[in-house]
CSV table of C-alpha atoms in Angstrom, one decimal:
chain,number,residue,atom,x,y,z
A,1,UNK,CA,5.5,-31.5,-8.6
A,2,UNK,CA,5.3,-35.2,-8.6
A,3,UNK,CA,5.7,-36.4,-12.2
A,4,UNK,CA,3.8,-40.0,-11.7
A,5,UNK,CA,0.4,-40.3,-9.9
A,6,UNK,CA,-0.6,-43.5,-8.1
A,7,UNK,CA,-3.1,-44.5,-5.5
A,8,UNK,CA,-3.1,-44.0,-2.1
A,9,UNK,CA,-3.6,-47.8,-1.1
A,10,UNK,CA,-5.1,-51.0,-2.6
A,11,UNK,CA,-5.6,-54.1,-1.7
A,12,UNK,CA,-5.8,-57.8,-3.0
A,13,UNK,CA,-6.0,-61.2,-1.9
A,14,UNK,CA,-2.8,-63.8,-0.9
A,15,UNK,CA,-2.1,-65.6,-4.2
A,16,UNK,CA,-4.4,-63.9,-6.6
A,17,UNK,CA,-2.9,-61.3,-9.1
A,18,UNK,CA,-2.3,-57.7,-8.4
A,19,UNK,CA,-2.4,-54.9,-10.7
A,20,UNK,CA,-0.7,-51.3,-9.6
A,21,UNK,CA,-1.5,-48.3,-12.0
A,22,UNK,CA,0.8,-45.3,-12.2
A,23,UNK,CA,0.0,-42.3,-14.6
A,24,UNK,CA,2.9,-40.1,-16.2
A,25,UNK,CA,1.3,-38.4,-18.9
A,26,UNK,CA,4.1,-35.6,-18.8
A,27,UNK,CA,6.9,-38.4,-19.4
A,28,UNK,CA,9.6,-37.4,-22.1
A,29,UNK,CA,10.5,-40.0,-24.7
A,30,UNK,CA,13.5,-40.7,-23.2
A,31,UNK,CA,12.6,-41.1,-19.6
A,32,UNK,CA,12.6,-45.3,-18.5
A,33,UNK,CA,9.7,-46.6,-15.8
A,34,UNK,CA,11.1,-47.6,-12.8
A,35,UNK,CA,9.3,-49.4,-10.3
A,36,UNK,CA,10.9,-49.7,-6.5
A,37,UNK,CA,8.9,-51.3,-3.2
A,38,UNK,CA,9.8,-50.4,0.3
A,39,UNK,CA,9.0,-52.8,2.6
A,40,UNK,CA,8.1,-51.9,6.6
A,41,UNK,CA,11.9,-50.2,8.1
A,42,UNK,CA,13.8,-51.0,4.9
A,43,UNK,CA,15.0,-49.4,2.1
A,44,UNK,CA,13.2,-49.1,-1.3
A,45,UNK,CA,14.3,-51.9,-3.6
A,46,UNK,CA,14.4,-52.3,-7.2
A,47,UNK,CA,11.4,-54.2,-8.8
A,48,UNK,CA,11.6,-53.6,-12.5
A,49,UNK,CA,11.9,-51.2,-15.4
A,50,UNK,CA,11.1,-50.3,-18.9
A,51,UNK,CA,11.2,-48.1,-21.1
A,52,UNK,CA,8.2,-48.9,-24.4
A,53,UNK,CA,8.5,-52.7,-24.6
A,54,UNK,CA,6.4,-54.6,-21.8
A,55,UNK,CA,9.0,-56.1,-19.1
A,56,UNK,CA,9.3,-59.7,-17.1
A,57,UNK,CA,11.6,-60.6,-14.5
A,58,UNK,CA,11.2,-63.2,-11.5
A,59,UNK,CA,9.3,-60.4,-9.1
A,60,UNK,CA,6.7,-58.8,-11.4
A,61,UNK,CA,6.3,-57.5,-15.0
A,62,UNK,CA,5.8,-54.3,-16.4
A,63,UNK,CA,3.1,-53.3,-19.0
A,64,UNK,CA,3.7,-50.4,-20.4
A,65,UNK,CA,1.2,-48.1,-22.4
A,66,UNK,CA,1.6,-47.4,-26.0
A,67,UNK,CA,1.4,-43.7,-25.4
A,68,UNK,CA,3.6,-44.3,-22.3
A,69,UNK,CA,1.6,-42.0,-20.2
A,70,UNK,CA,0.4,-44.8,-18.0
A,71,UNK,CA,2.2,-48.4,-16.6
A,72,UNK,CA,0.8,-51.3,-14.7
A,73,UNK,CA,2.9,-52.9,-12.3
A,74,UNK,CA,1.8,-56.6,-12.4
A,75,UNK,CA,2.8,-59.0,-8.8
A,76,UNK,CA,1.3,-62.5,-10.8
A,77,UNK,CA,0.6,-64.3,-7.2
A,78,UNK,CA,0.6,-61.7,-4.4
A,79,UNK,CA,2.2,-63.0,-1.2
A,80,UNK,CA,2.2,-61.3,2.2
A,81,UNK,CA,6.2,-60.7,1.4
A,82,UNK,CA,4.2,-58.5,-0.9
A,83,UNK,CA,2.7,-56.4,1.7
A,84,UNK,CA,4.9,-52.7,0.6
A,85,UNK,CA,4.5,-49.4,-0.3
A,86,UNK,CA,4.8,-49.2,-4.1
A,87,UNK,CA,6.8,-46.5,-6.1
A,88,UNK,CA,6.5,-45.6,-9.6
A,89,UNK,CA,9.5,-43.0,-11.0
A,90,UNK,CA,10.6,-41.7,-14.2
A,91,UNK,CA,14.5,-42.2,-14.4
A,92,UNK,CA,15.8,-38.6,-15.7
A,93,UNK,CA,17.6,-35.4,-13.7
A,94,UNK,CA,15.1,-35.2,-11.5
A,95,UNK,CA,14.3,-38.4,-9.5
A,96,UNK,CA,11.4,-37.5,-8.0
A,97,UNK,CA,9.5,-40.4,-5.1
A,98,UNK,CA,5.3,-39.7,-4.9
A,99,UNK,CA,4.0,-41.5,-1.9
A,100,UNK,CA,3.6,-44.8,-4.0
A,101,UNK,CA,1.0,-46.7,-3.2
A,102,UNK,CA,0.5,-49.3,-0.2
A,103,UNK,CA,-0.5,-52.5,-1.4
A,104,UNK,CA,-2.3,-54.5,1.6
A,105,UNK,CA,-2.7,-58.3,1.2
A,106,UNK,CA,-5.1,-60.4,2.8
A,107,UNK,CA,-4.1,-64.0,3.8
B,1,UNK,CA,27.7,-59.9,-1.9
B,2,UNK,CA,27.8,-56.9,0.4
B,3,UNK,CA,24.8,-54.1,-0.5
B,4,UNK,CA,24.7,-50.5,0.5
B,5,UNK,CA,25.2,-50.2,4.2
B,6,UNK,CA,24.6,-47.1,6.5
B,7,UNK,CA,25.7,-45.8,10.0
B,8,UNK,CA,24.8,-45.6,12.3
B,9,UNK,CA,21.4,-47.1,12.1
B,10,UNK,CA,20.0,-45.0,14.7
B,11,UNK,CA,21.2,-41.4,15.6
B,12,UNK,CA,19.5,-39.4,18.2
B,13,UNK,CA,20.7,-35.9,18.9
B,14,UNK,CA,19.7,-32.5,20.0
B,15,UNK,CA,18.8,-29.6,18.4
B,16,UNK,CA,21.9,-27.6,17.5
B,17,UNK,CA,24.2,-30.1,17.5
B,18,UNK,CA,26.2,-31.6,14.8
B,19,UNK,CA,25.9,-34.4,13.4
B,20,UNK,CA,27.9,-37.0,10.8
B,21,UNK,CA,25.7,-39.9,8.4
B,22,UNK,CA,27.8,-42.8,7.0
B,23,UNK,CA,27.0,-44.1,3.4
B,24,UNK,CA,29.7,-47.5,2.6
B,25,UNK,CA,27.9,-48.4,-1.3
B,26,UNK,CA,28.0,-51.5,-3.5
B,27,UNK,CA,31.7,-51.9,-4.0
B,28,UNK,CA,32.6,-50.7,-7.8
B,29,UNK,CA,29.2,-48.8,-8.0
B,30,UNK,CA,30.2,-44.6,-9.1
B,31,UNK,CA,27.0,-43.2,-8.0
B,32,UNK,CA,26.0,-42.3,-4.7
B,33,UNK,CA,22.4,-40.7,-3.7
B,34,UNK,CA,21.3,-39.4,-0.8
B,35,UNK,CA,17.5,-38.8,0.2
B,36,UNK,CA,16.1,-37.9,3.1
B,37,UNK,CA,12.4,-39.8,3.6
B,38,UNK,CA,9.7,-38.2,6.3
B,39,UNK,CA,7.2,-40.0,8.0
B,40,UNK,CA,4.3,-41.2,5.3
B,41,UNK,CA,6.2,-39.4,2.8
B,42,UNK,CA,8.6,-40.8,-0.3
B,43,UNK,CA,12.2,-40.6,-0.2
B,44,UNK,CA,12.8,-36.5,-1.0
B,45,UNK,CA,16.5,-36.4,-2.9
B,46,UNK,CA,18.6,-34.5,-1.7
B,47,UNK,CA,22.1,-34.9,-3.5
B,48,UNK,CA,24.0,-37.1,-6.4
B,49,UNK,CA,27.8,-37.9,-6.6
B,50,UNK,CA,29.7,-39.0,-10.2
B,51,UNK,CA,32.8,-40.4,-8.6
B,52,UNK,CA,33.9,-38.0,-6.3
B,53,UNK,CA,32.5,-34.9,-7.1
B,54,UNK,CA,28.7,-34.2,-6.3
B,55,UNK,CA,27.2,-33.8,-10.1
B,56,UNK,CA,23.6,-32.2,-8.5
B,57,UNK,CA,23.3,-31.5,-4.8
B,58,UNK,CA,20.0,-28.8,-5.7
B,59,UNK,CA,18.1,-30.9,-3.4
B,60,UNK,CA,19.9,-30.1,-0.1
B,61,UNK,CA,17.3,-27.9,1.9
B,62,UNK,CA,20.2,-25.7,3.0
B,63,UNK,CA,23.5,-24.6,3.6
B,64,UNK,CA,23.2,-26.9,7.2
B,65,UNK,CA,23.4,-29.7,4.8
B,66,UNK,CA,26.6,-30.9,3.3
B,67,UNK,CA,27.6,-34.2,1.9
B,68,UNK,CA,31.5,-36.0,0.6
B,69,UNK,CA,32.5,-38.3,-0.6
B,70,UNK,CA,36.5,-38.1,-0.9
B,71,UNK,CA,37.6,-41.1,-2.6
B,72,UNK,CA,34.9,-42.0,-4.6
B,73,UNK,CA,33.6,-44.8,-2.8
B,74,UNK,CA,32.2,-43.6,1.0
B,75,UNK,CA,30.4,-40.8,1.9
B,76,UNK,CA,29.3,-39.0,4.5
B,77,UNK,CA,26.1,-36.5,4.8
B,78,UNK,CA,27.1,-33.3,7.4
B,79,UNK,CA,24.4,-31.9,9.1
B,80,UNK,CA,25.2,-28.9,11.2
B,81,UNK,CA,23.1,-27.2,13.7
B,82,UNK,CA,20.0,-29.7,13.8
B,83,UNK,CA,17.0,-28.6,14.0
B,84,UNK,CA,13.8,-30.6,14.7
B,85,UNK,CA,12.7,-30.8,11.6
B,86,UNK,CA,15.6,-32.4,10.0
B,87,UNK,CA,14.1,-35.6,11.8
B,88,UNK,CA,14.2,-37.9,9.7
B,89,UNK,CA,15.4,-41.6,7.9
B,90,UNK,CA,18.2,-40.5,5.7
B,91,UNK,CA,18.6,-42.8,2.7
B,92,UNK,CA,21.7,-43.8,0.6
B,93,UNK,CA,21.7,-45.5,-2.7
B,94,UNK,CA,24.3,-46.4,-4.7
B,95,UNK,CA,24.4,-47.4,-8.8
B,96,UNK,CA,27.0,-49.1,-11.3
B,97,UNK,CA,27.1,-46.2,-13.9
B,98,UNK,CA,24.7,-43.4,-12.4
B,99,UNK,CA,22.9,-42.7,-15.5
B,100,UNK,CA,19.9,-41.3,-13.9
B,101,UNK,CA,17.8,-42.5,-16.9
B,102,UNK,CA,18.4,-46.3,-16.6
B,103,UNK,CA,20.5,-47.4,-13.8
B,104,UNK,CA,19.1,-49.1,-10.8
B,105,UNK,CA,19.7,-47.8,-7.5
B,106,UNK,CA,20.4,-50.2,-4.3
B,107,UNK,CA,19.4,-48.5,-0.9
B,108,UNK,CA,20.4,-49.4,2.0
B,109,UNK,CA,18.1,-49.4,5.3
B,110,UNK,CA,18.5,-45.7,6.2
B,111,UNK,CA,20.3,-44.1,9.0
B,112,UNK,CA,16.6,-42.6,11.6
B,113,UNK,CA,17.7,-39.1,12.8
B,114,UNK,CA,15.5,-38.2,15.8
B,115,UNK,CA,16.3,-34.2,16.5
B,116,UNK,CA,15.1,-33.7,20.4
């Protein structure tokens, strides 16, 4: 039932840039992207959203698909603070939470 | 300032009892979320308050399950009769507006719900 698929787990190197896929190929045209992380024994917390137009804040950007079926979640320098599982939702009704994926970094 | 806080932090109980999850949310913020997150898994939603009336509560598993939130600010989640699988880190979140479309949700870091 999950609306966006991600990996499992990847992986990346301490300071090098990290690129997190998530598919949505059923999203509505009205649905934003949101991305959360959820680091070990805390709460999910907000990392950036979009809905068409490519996205920059001070943790990440978001690139965004023309078609909007797909979105890259881009960490510029990944950090061990980075170490989280990463969730991808559409913001509509139904909030729905996949299992995200767990980004490992290695000092 | 002050984010989303839960109570207790840990709650360990036994099966059939009754038991009572506090929410306190971002002060100002109209929307409240609960979800309930398993071990491995992503949080699993359970129920959404406008204010203080719950606008969708079709994720609650049950009828055991019951959530309020009488003054529009704190809320509690009302489990009776626990059973081992409710076991569990129950999440709260909180948002300014609760348009479910745009509005970013603050969690706070769960209430763990150990059923013996």
């Amino acid at each position: 039932d999950a609306k966006t698929t991600q990996p499992n787990s990847m992986e990346s190197n301490e300071e090098e840039p990290v690129h997190l896929p998530c598919n949505h190929s059923t999203i509505s045209g009205t649905d934003y992207i949101h991305w959360y992380r959820q680091l070990p024994s805390q709460g999910p917390e907000y990392v950036i959203h979009g809905l068409t137009s490519n996205v920059n804040n001070r943790m990440a950007s978001l690139a965004i698909a023309e078609d909007r079926k797909s979105s890259t979640l881009i960490l510029h320098r990944a950090t061990l603070r980075d170490a989280a599982v990463y969730y991808c939702i559409l913001g509509d009704d139904k909030i729905i939470f996949g299992k995200g994926t767990r980004l490992h970094i290695l000092p | 300032g002050a984010g989303v806080s839960q109570t207790p932090s840990n709650k360990v109980t036994e099966k059939g009892k009754y038991v009572e999850l506090r929410c306190d949310p971002i002060s100002g913020h109209t929307a409240l979320y609960w979800y309930r997150q398993s071990l491995g898994q992503g949080p699993e939603f359970l129920i959404y308050f406008q204010g203080t009336g719950a606008a969708d509560d079709s994720g609650l598993p049950n009828d055991r399950f019951f959530a309020v939130r009488p003054e529009g600010s704190v809320s509690t989640l009302k489990i009776q009769r626990t059973e081992r699988g409710d076991s569990a880190v129950y999440l709260c979140a909180s948002s300014l507006t609760g348009d479910r479309d745009r509005d970013t949700q603050y969690f706070g870091p769960g209430t763990r719900l150990t059923v013996l």
